[in-house]
XYZ file of C-alpha atoms in Angstrom:
709
model
C 70.420 89.127 66.618
C 68.132 86.390 67.931
C 66.159 84.192 65.249
C 62.436 84.899 64.492
C 60.059 84.674 66.047
C 60.669 87.048 68.864
C 59.181 87.970 71.863
C 57.811 91.539 72.244
C 55.202 93.620 73.947
C 52.007 93.539 72.011
C 51.549 97.572 72.796
C 55.111 98.036 71.688
C 54.243 96.095 68.262
C 51.054 98.057 67.862
C 52.831 101.726 68.597
C 55.365 100.705 66.206
C 53.341 99.821 63.155
C 51.081 102.825 63.594
C 54.178 105.230 63.756
C 55.732 103.639 61.095
C 52.656 104.238 59.006
C 52.441 107.856 60.177
C 56.111 108.405 59.055
C 55.582 106.811 55.719
C 52.493 109.345 55.330
C 54.773 112.221 56.160
C 57.316 111.329 53.625
C 54.959 110.904 51.090
C 53.382 114.446 51.842
C 56.947 115.935 51.547
C 57.578 114.294 48.278
C 54.090 115.620 46.726
C 54.282 118.931 48.528
C 55.188 121.792 46.100
C 57.189 124.719 46.938
C 55.162 127.916 47.600
C 55.905 130.589 45.318
C 56.128 134.215 46.411
C 52.864 135.483 45.237
C 51.381 133.074 47.315
C 53.462 134.093 50.057
C 52.531 137.737 49.829
C 48.812 136.659 49.876
C 49.339 135.690 53.514
C 49.045 137.606 56.547
C 52.582 139.255 57.533
C 51.768 141.522 59.968
C 54.491 141.906 62.653
C 52.127 141.788 65.476
C 51.014 138.044 64.521
C 54.340 136.740 63.443
C 55.709 137.841 66.668
C 53.144 136.278 68.480
C 53.934 132.965 66.672
C 57.453 133.114 67.455
C 56.756 133.720 71.188
C 54.615 130.574 71.053
C 57.619 128.556 69.239
C 59.901 129.404 71.875
C 57.696 127.967 74.676
C 56.846 124.971 72.397
C 55.007 121.995 73.851
C 52.646 119.242 72.739
C 49.829 121.292 73.601
C 50.637 124.366 71.496
C 51.356 122.360 68.429
C 47.946 122.101 66.763
C 47.516 125.818 67.049
C 50.806 126.514 65.665
C 50.111 124.246 62.746
C 46.835 126.128 62.223
C 48.557 129.709 62.506
C 51.473 128.517 60.155
C 48.941 128.122 57.028
C 47.779 131.539 57.607
C 50.988 133.400 58.186
C 53.923 134.742 56.007
C 57.105 133.417 58.037
C 59.330 133.406 55.121
C 61.750 135.932 56.994
C 61.754 133.949 60.111
C 62.665 130.534 59.115
C 65.941 130.718 60.664
C 64.562 131.716 63.827
C 61.975 128.842 63.826
C 64.980 126.256 63.242
C 67.021 128.020 65.999
C 63.944 127.874 68.264
C 62.815 124.281 67.641
C 66.488 123.063 68.191
C 67.157 125.025 71.505
C 63.871 123.923 73.167
C 63.872 121.555 75.959
C 61.506 118.900 75.180
C 60.173 115.740 76.811
C 59.743 112.671 75.620
C 56.203 112.883 74.915
C 56.679 116.258 73.208
C 58.833 114.651 70.242
C 55.667 113.360 67.663
C 54.046 116.707 67.864
C 57.222 118.542 67.248
C 57.857 116.307 64.260
C 54.342 117.056 62.907
C 55.137 120.547 63.063
C 58.495 120.284 61.609
C 57.041 118.353 58.717
C 54.397 121.334 57.972
C 57.170 123.758 58.078
C 59.269 121.768 55.937
C 56.381 121.366 53.114
C 55.931 124.977 53.371
C 59.480 126.331 53.422
C 61.469 123.912 51.726
C 65.121 125.447 53.352
C 63.869 124.770 56.496
C 65.531 121.005 56.715
C 68.939 122.198 55.952
C 68.487 125.155 58.536
C 67.436 122.528 61.264
C 70.218 120.118 60.516
C 72.632 123.140 60.881
C 71.184 123.931 64.185
C 71.362 120.082 65.512
C 74.819 120.046 64.283
C 76.220 122.809 66.254
C 75.777 120.842 69.905
C 76.979 117.608 68.381
C 80.267 115.845 68.425
C 80.965 114.246 65.029
C 84.527 113.327 65.492
C 86.334 111.347 68.234
C 88.635 114.605 68.862
C 85.541 116.939 69.069
C 84.058 117.979 72.582
C 80.759 118.095 73.587
C 79.704 121.983 73.629
C 76.444 121.279 75.840
C 76.738 118.041 77.788
C 73.125 118.620 78.716
C 71.821 117.722 75.463
C 73.444 114.026 75.631
C 72.494 113.405 79.137
C 69.071 112.199 80.695
C 68.787 114.245 84.082
C 67.576 113.471 87.368
C 64.157 113.673 86.756
C 64.317 111.261 83.892
C 63.410 113.869 81.231
C 65.568 113.665 78.176
C 67.141 117.007 77.720
C 68.849 116.100 74.721
C 66.316 114.341 73.130
C 66.455 116.752 70.385
C 69.809 115.600 68.974
C 68.694 111.735 69.155
C 65.290 111.189 69.088
C 63.990 114.141 67.282
C 66.850 113.556 64.449
C 65.975 110.217 64.226
C 62.479 110.928 63.807
C 63.191 113.760 61.286
C 65.566 111.232 59.295
C 62.508 108.518 59.126
C 59.908 111.379 58.154
C 61.938 112.382 55.479
C 62.741 116.123 56.651
C 66.303 115.620 56.700
C 67.576 113.062 54.138
C 71.520 111.488 53.609
C 73.032 114.433 55.227
C 70.797 113.868 58.493
C 71.646 110.112 58.179
C 75.382 110.745 58.205
C 75.230 113.116 61.400
C 73.212 110.552 63.252
C 75.952 107.813 62.413
C 78.545 110.125 63.224
C 76.757 110.838 66.762
C 75.881 107.489 67.725
C 79.520 106.261 66.805
C 80.985 108.893 69.185
C 78.166 108.363 71.842
C 79.264 104.452 71.792
C 82.825 104.726 71.012
C 84.111 107.348 73.637
C 82.157 105.746 76.454
C 84.005 102.439 76.918
C 85.052 103.244 80.746
C 82.169 104.615 82.415
C 78.962 103.815 80.275
C 77.076 106.768 81.132
C 75.244 106.780 77.651
C 73.213 103.910 78.408
C 70.304 105.885 79.568
C 70.682 107.764 75.952
C 70.926 104.711 74.022
C 67.826 102.884 75.789
C 65.609 106.369 74.978
C 66.272 105.130 71.284
C 65.876 101.805 71.251
C 62.217 101.452 72.528
C 60.584 104.131 70.267
C 62.555 103.910 67.058
C 64.872 100.704 67.868
C 63.173 98.576 65.149
C 63.322 101.200 62.373
C 66.927 102.280 63.199
C 68.722 99.101 64.217
C 65.867 96.147 63.371
C 66.034 95.993 67.482
C 62.753 94.203 69.232
C 62.932 95.027 72.643
C 62.044 92.736 75.542
C 58.757 93.203 77.217
C 58.559 95.393 80.344
C 55.360 93.994 81.616
C 53.792 90.557 82.107
C 52.210 90.669 78.663
C 54.132 89.436 75.588
C 53.582 87.887 72.358
C 55.754 85.874 69.608
C 56.079 88.017 66.438
C 57.557 87.089 63.056
C 59.453 89.870 60.960
C 56.812 90.183 58.705
C 54.238 91.455 61.473
C 56.528 94.499 61.914
C 56.341 97.238 59.436
C 59.443 98.638 58.204
C 60.585 102.265 57.091
C 62.396 102.775 53.784
C 64.164 105.775 55.033
C 67.033 103.651 56.391
C 68.394 100.754 54.290
C 69.004 97.340 56.020
C 72.907 97.811 55.507
C 72.609 101.048 57.524
C 70.444 99.137 60.207
C 72.938 96.396 60.586
C 75.420 99.017 61.143
C 73.883 100.450 63.866
C 72.652 97.244 65.351
C 76.422 96.057 65.386
C 77.317 99.380 67.086
C 74.813 98.714 69.913
C 75.768 95.216 70.382
C 79.414 95.794 70.706
C 78.657 98.721 73.232
C 76.722 95.986 74.926
C 79.424 93.663 74.850
C 81.903 96.234 76.471
C 79.394 97.029 79.221
C 79.252 93.235 80.003
C 83.101 92.911 80.079
C 82.853 95.916 82.578
C 80.387 93.973 84.601
C 82.183 90.903 84.834
C 85.432 92.861 85.921
C 83.758 94.808 88.452
C 82.281 91.749 89.726
C 85.600 89.966 89.982
C 86.916 92.804 91.840
C 83.868 92.703 94.184
C 84.487 89.264 94.905
C 88.227 89.510 95.625
C 87.427 92.325 98.419
C 84.560 90.113 99.871
C 86.697 87.065 100.129
C 89.292 89.013 101.698
C 86.907 90.616 104.122
C 85.304 87.339 104.861
C 88.512 85.661 105.303
C 89.673 87.998 107.776
C 86.305 88.166 109.811
C 86.966 84.254 110.204
C 90.635 84.289 110.921
C 90.818 87.763 112.991
C 87.305 88.372 114.093
C 86.739 91.171 112.162
C 88.106 93.174 109.182
C 89.439 96.790 109.160
C 87.446 99.694 108.040
C 89.383 100.437 105.151
C 88.519 96.968 103.660
C 84.795 97.382 104.625
C 84.806 100.615 103.081
C 86.781 99.253 99.782
C 83.880 96.339 99.882
C 81.108 98.745 100.058
C 82.503 100.899 97.132
C 83.176 97.924 95.023
C 79.523 96.573 95.435
C 77.790 99.914 94.828
C 79.987 99.955 91.315
C 79.024 96.515 90.665
C 75.376 97.322 91.564
C 75.257 100.366 89.496
C 76.933 98.622 86.250
C 74.221 95.695 86.778
C 71.322 98.051 86.542
C 72.779 99.401 83.627
C 73.278 96.314 81.839
C 69.904 95.348 82.638
C 68.473 98.276 81.334
C 70.577 98.045 77.990
C 70.051 94.460 77.552
C 66.076 94.822 78.017
C 66.043 97.438 75.387
C 68.364 95.725 72.889
C 65.990 92.391 73.447
C 68.781 90.394 74.348
C 69.019 87.965 77.402
C 70.869 89.585 80.797
C 74.014 87.727 81.651
C 74.146 86.120 85.132
C 77.094 86.140 86.908
C 78.308 84.284 90.095
C 78.645 86.513 93.003
C 80.792 84.550 95.698
C 79.299 84.844 98.964
C 82.369 84.393 100.904
C 85.939 82.498 100.282
C 86.373 79.144 99.349
C 85.700 77.432 102.820
C 87.727 74.232 101.988
C 90.566 76.226 100.805
C 90.588 78.584 103.920
C 90.559 75.227 106.234
C 93.541 73.540 104.159
C 95.441 76.864 104.706
C 94.636 77.024 108.160
C 95.362 73.322 108.834
C 98.790 73.731 107.101
C 99.453 76.311 109.348
C 98.606 74.584 112.554
C 100.735 71.510 111.354
C 103.861 74.070 110.584
C 103.181 75.744 114.150
C 102.999 72.206 115.865
C 105.918 70.766 114.062
C 104.242 68.175 112.053
C 105.483 68.978 109.013
C 108.382 71.131 108.085
C 108.697 74.068 105.515
C 112.022 72.564 104.444
C 113.101 68.913 103.858
C 115.828 69.055 106.328
C 117.597 71.064 108.766
C 120.378 71.711 106.427
C 118.279 73.322 103.702
C 116.516 75.345 106.437
C 119.904 76.888 107.395
C 120.747 77.785 103.853
C 117.398 79.431 102.854
C 116.769 81.113 106.294
C 120.101 81.910 108.159
C 121.521 84.480 105.802
C 124.602 86.607 106.518
C 123.779 90.244 107.965
C 126.218 92.252 106.032
C 125.022 95.635 107.375
C 126.292 94.374 110.949
C 129.835 93.319 109.260
C 130.645 95.704 106.932
C 130.995 99.570 107.605
C 128.099 101.600 106.036
C 130.583 103.766 103.913
C 131.058 100.865 101.850
C 127.608 100.381 100.723
C 125.987 103.930 101.429
C 125.812 104.669 97.884
C 123.806 101.247 96.808
C 121.520 101.437 99.877
C 119.312 103.631 98.083
C 116.620 101.684 95.789
C 116.923 104.469 93.137
C 120.236 105.518 92.113
C 120.222 109.331 91.461
C 122.042 110.515 88.649
C 124.557 113.364 88.803
C 122.886 116.476 87.660
C 124.481 119.408 86.268
C 125.198 122.404 88.618
C 122.811 125.427 88.182
C 124.126 127.541 90.823
C 127.050 129.565 91.193
C 127.299 129.433 94.971
C 128.060 125.504 94.230
C 131.409 126.108 92.047
C 134.627 125.405 94.391
C 137.230 128.131 93.642
C 139.467 127.356 96.445
C 143.058 126.360 95.531
C 143.216 128.432 92.043
C 145.986 130.562 93.417
C 148.334 127.285 94.027
C 151.554 126.856 91.953
C 150.738 125.250 88.623
C 153.804 122.834 88.943
C 152.841 121.533 91.973
C 149.217 121.058 91.028
C 150.467 119.237 88.063
C 152.855 117.068 90.129
C 149.905 116.241 92.508
C 147.853 115.568 89.472
C 150.219 112.838 88.252
C 150.250 111.127 91.361
C 146.798 111.176 91.512
C 146.340 110.084 87.874
C 148.894 107.168 88.417
C 147.139 105.861 91.662
C 143.860 106.054 90.016
C 145.050 103.936 87.251
C 146.754 101.789 89.700
C 143.700 100.980 91.436
C 141.411 100.772 88.459
C 143.718 97.891 87.113
C 143.716 96.377 90.856
C 139.873 96.328 90.877
C 139.576 95.069 87.098
C 141.929 91.840 88.513
C 139.691 91.530 91.658
C 136.733 91.733 89.537
C 137.621 89.038 87.453
C 139.165 86.985 90.242
C 135.528 87.078 91.859
C 133.874 86.068 88.732
C 135.958 83.155 88.546
C 135.311 82.356 92.250
C 131.447 82.598 91.185
C 131.936 79.237 89.244
C 132.948 77.453 92.442
C 130.492 78.161 94.825
C 130.085 74.822 96.743
C 128.578 75.607 100.053
C 127.296 78.631 102.396
C 130.771 79.682 103.615
C 132.229 80.416 100.428
C 128.966 82.191 98.877
C 128.780 84.436 101.967
C 132.403 85.125 101.452
C 131.515 85.926 98.093
C 129.295 88.623 99.381
C 131.240 90.018 101.680
C 134.209 90.291 99.073
C 132.106 92.220 96.725
C 130.687 94.761 99.065
C 133.849 95.315 100.492
C 136.024 95.762 97.390
C 133.659 95.999 94.103
C 130.786 98.072 95.049
C 130.514 100.428 92.300
C 127.530 100.973 90.152
C 129.450 99.463 86.955
C 130.567 96.515 88.625
C 126.792 95.860 90.178
C 125.586 96.007 86.482
C 128.242 93.561 85.316
C 127.601 91.265 88.296
C 123.923 91.300 87.200
C 124.669 90.239 83.670
C 127.112 87.459 84.979
C 124.529 86.270 87.399
C 121.650 86.229 84.718
C 124.021 84.422 82.058
C 124.745 81.365 84.188
C 125.430 78.436 81.964
C 122.431 75.918 81.450
C 124.880 73.337 82.142
C 125.652 74.439 85.655
C 122.306 74.211 87.256
C 124.025 73.460 90.458
C 125.248 77.016 90.974
C 121.669 78.413 91.047
C 121.312 77.929 94.506
C 124.370 79.737 95.820
C 123.791 82.445 93.112
C 120.171 82.934 94.687
C 121.736 82.853 98.186
C 124.243 85.729 96.974
C 121.508 88.160 95.590
C 119.395 87.444 98.754
C 122.485 88.366 101.114
C 123.309 91.158 98.698
C 119.691 92.693 98.650
C 119.605 94.826 102.063
C 122.631 96.804 100.780
C 121.792 96.671 97.112
C 118.196 96.697 96.216
C 118.332 97.936 92.989
C 120.555 94.834 91.847
C 117.876 92.536 93.286
C 115.235 94.570 91.295
C 117.051 94.479 88.145
C 117.937 90.487 88.132
C 114.361 89.663 89.233
C 113.179 91.856 86.400
C 115.179 90.187 83.730
C 114.029 86.857 84.977
C 110.638 87.545 84.655
C 110.710 89.442 81.526
C 112.778 86.289 80.061
C 110.154 84.048 81.158
C 107.494 85.635 79.650
C 109.187 85.879 76.406
C 109.836 82.072 76.825
C 106.040 81.515 77.087
C 104.877 83.918 74.444
C 107.567 82.029 71.986
C 107.116 78.648 72.815
C 109.379 76.343 71.049
C 111.867 78.730 69.574
C 114.545 78.330 72.362
C 116.389 75.500 73.687
C 114.355 73.574 76.772
C 117.740 74.089 78.841
C 117.509 77.808 79.045
C 114.031 77.788 79.885
C 114.491 75.266 82.516
C 117.504 77.303 83.838
C 115.178 80.501 83.692
C 112.140 78.857 86.039
C 114.686 77.196 88.719
C 116.632 80.595 88.972
C 112.847 82.308 89.459
C 112.085 79.240 92.110
C 115.539 79.658 93.962
C 114.830 83.322 94.227
C 111.163 82.792 95.548
C 112.599 80.246 98.360
C 114.999 83.311 99.627
C 112.140 85.726 99.481
C 113.723 87.901 96.714
C 110.784 87.240 94.318
C 107.344 86.947 95.947
C 105.383 83.758 95.970
C 102.602 85.232 94.499
C 104.883 85.732 91.044
C 105.795 82.155 91.185
C 102.063 81.141 91.333
C 101.563 83.399 88.234
C 104.446 81.907 86.470
C 103.052 78.409 87.393
C 99.526 79.323 86.094
C 100.694 80.521 82.659
C 102.638 77.451 82.108
C 99.885 75.384 83.334
C 97.355 76.836 81.024
C 99.244 75.695 77.814
C 100.363 72.481 79.104
C 102.464 71.092 76.436
C 105.874 70.842 74.868
C 108.675 72.670 76.822
C 105.780 74.072 79.493
C 105.817 70.634 80.842
C 109.504 70.404 81.421
C 109.352 74.129 82.913
C 106.513 73.306 85.168
C 108.211 70.124 86.272
C 111.377 71.896 87.209
C 109.654 74.744 89.012
C 107.644 72.353 91.115
C 110.536 70.352 91.774
C 112.635 73.148 93.089
C 110.130 75.452 94.909
C 106.956 73.053 94.825
C 107.278 72.035 98.532
C 108.031 75.590 99.803
C 104.944 76.580 98.017
C 102.876 73.728 99.099
C 103.910 74.101 102.825
C 103.313 77.791 103.166
C 99.957 78.767 104.653
C 99.282 81.515 102.131
C 100.011 79.770 98.989
C 98.873 76.631 99.854
C 95.508 76.819 98.466
C 96.557 77.915 95.163
C 99.360 75.553 94.807
C 96.905 72.342 95.963
C 94.730 73.709 92.943
C 97.540 73.880 90.366
C 99.080 70.321 91.410
C 95.416 68.980 90.922
C 95.163 70.656 87.420
C 98.713 69.198 86.534
C 97.383 65.586 87.486
C 94.395 66.040 85.514
C 96.250 67.180 82.609
C 98.697 64.352 82.862
C 96.348 62.053 81.382
C 96.452 63.644 77.987
C 100.205 63.494 77.729
C 101.566 60.665 75.529
C 105.235 61.239 75.960
C 106.411 58.779 78.689
C 109.405 60.812 79.739
C 106.820 64.005 80.358
C 104.598 61.696 82.292
C 107.628 60.627 84.501
C 108.645 64.152 84.863
C 105.136 64.889 86.239
C 105.162 62.309 88.753
C 108.646 62.897 90.180
C 107.534 66.431 90.324
C 104.652 65.781 92.084
C 105.955 63.547 94.662
C 108.592 65.808 95.255
C 106.221 68.533 96.214
C 103.903 65.978 98.041
C 106.103 62.812 99.283
C 104.068 59.765 99.299
C 102.987 58.013 102.176
C 105.199 55.453 104.014
C 106.104 52.653 101.619
C 105.772 49.681 104.469
C 102.269 50.636 104.671
C 101.675 50.753 101.167
C 103.141 47.330 100.936
C 101.166 46.042 104.096
C 98.001 47.300 102.146
C 98.918 45.770 98.803
C 100.001 42.523 100.530
C 98.626 39.238 98.979
C 96.816 36.853 100.820
C 98.803 34.042 102.752
C 97.550 31.386 100.545
C 98.613 32.748 97.202
C 101.986 33.279 98.902
C 102.295 29.756 99.919
C 101.313 28.298 96.534
C 103.928 30.526 95.037
C 106.776 29.108 97.655
C 105.718 25.516 96.704
C 106.206 26.124 93.216
C 109.098 28.629 92.951
C 111.190 27.638 96.248
C 111.673 24.041 95.215
C 114.931 22.159 95.563
C 116.408 18.887 96.349
C 115.666 18.632 99.954
C 111.976 19.742 99.783
C 110.750 18.434 96.421
C 108.770 15.428 97.894
C 107.306 17.687 100.623
C 105.999 20.393 98.189
C 104.639 17.736 95.692
C 102.734 16.419 98.571
C 101.073 19.772 99.477
C 100.592 20.716 95.814
C 98.566 17.452 95.847
C 96.430 18.240 98.785
C 95.324 21.836 97.640
C 91.615 22.852 97.109
C 91.431 22.234 93.490
C 87.901 23.354 93.243
C 88.736 26.629 94.768
C 88.494 29.609 92.337
C 91.187 31.648 94.094
C 93.624 28.720 94.147
C 92.651 27.857 90.406
C 93.445 31.633 89.494
C 96.783 31.107 91.150
C 97.911 27.652 89.786
C 96.908 28.864 86.151
C 99.726 31.632 86.337
C 102.265 28.300 86.239
C 100.591 26.727 83.378
C 98.479 24.240 85.517
C 95.472 23.094 83.410
C 92.593 21.556 85.303
C 91.209 19.785 82.502
C 93.255 16.739 83.529
C 94.010 15.144 86.973
C 97.187 16.060 88.776
C 98.115 12.720 88.839
C 98.135 12.350 85.147
C 101.673 11.321 83.964
C 101.465 13.672 81.190
C 100.284 16.781 83.595
C 103.023 19.040 82.660
C 103.786 20.376 86.240
C 103.834 17.013 87.709
C 106.526 16.115 84.537
C 108.493 19.325 85.702
C 108.542 18.576 89.141
C 109.663 14.866 88.731
C 112.323 16.099 86.138
C 113.658 18.621 88.648
C 113.718 15.932 91.066
C 115.820 13.634 89.262
C 118.102 16.211 88.161
C 118.739 17.256 91.675
C 119.246 13.856 92.898
C 121.951 13.597 89.886
C 123.601 16.885 91.078
C 123.675 15.761 94.782
C 125.355 12.243 93.669
C 127.991 13.969 91.682
C 128.859 16.539 94.276
C 129.344 13.574 96.860
C 131.561 11.656 94.544
C 133.677 14.863 93.882
C 134.216 15.567 97.578
C 135.053 11.791 98.268
C 137.702 12.136 95.533
C 139.160 15.073 96.856
C 139.664 13.413 100.043
């Protein structure tokens, strides 16, 4: 709820205050009304002709006929028709303009016949859902028809007016609360009850939920809370509950609108991208865009209507007119560079052969060896239900021969099982020694040829998944093995990928509970499978997005490991290039917040592994010092016995008044507050001492050489 004062329509303020006064008068009249005794009723006209005529008029009730009905009510004895009057009013189809006169009629009937309030509430409750499990018996009573007339106003606006006028008390308030809860809580998906809620907010929203609707016209006025009269039939606590109910419904509608806007933007970006790259989009894509736009416009209109009725500002969403032109241009530029050979998807030819040239098992191994595993979903053996499926051949054979054959079969089967078990153990031991493409391809052929059973495939998945975190060097070869087996064992690939993604999500949710080595192994395995095409690139980008979102602790290690492994591959693929570029930019920005030097170094290494730096020689040339500075450093640092005199003379001839020269000489402790020729000048003193020392060393070397001769 907004703070006071609020902006409102002056006409609405006037109508609300006048309506509250009328409601209070009705409540006062009902409280002061005395029940009519039997003698007074007997004195009234109870002829069948007039009572029947009254009931016929009641069935075609309208605002124009209410005054005459109230006048006739005071002259007739209708004590036997109270239940029929309640049913007739409850079942009448009313217009919004008929509600106030009908309420006046109900007040007149209730003041004369006290049991009318209970009967009218009972009739209203018949068509109302009071629990979530209830179903609406008459949906027309809770919807607004195409003409804009409220068919169900009798269970919404009329019920509110009856409560505010005192016709129905606490029982009616409970029924209204249950109905409003049902309308709001059970309509979180389609939001078809917006019109019904709006029909309540403007006429009785202030009395019901302390709502001040937004002005519909150009006229508006600022009002304070004291300027609006309050009906005491509903307590402030109940008004707050209803207000929160409507606001929560409004929040759900906004979330639905944001989701529809996001869906429309995605479809619109795809259509625009295809129009730029292919010339035009397909009919299905255009139809999908039109459907998404229609749904968005529908929800937007409902949100505007409900926001105005509740008096809250309308949320403004960003509707993307097209795809990001810069990202699309970057993707097209990368695609062009790959096609022209300016850049390569792989760092070298050996890597390209390793990840692209896989062994074709289907052309090498007979199909009978992988026929069972080639199906993506392995069918379970079902029980036989038909008698025709029972094989009765061989029942007449000799039992002894049959037993002998059985023993031989059992022996052979056991021998084969032992042999396969040994082969499986040997195969698993060989997995730890995969060092190149040939050994990996040979392992794939051996498994398909000799060990391709359902149980062994499950064991292989467990062994590959449980690779030690200290053997990260095996991950590329394991990934190549999985990619080679994928055409003939799709279930193996799916199961391993699902296990890795599930483990990754558990690591993200339970950050800090496992060793970082296990997390690095998981993301590196996923990255290797991505480079082989086993796991989609979109899944890798999704994993990076989850890690970069919480860029701290172990997430930094996982991001760096994944980028170092598959960052270059994702960055140089045209479809994943824009997203990967954004992720790298975010990582570089978040690097400034990192205080750990090790993590900063990891981020830099990962970034340069994905985007190699430019030529180091060019960088050195760009950062080269001026020649004068290099010459000064040479004069001072590269001094020896042969050039000491020359260097001193050159130093004396430098432009001492030049700020550039002065700044360079200050690095070597030269002060300009005294002359260079001062004998106490530290530089001159040092140079002269070096000169004397070099001469002494030179003389000593000459004497040593002469003595040896």
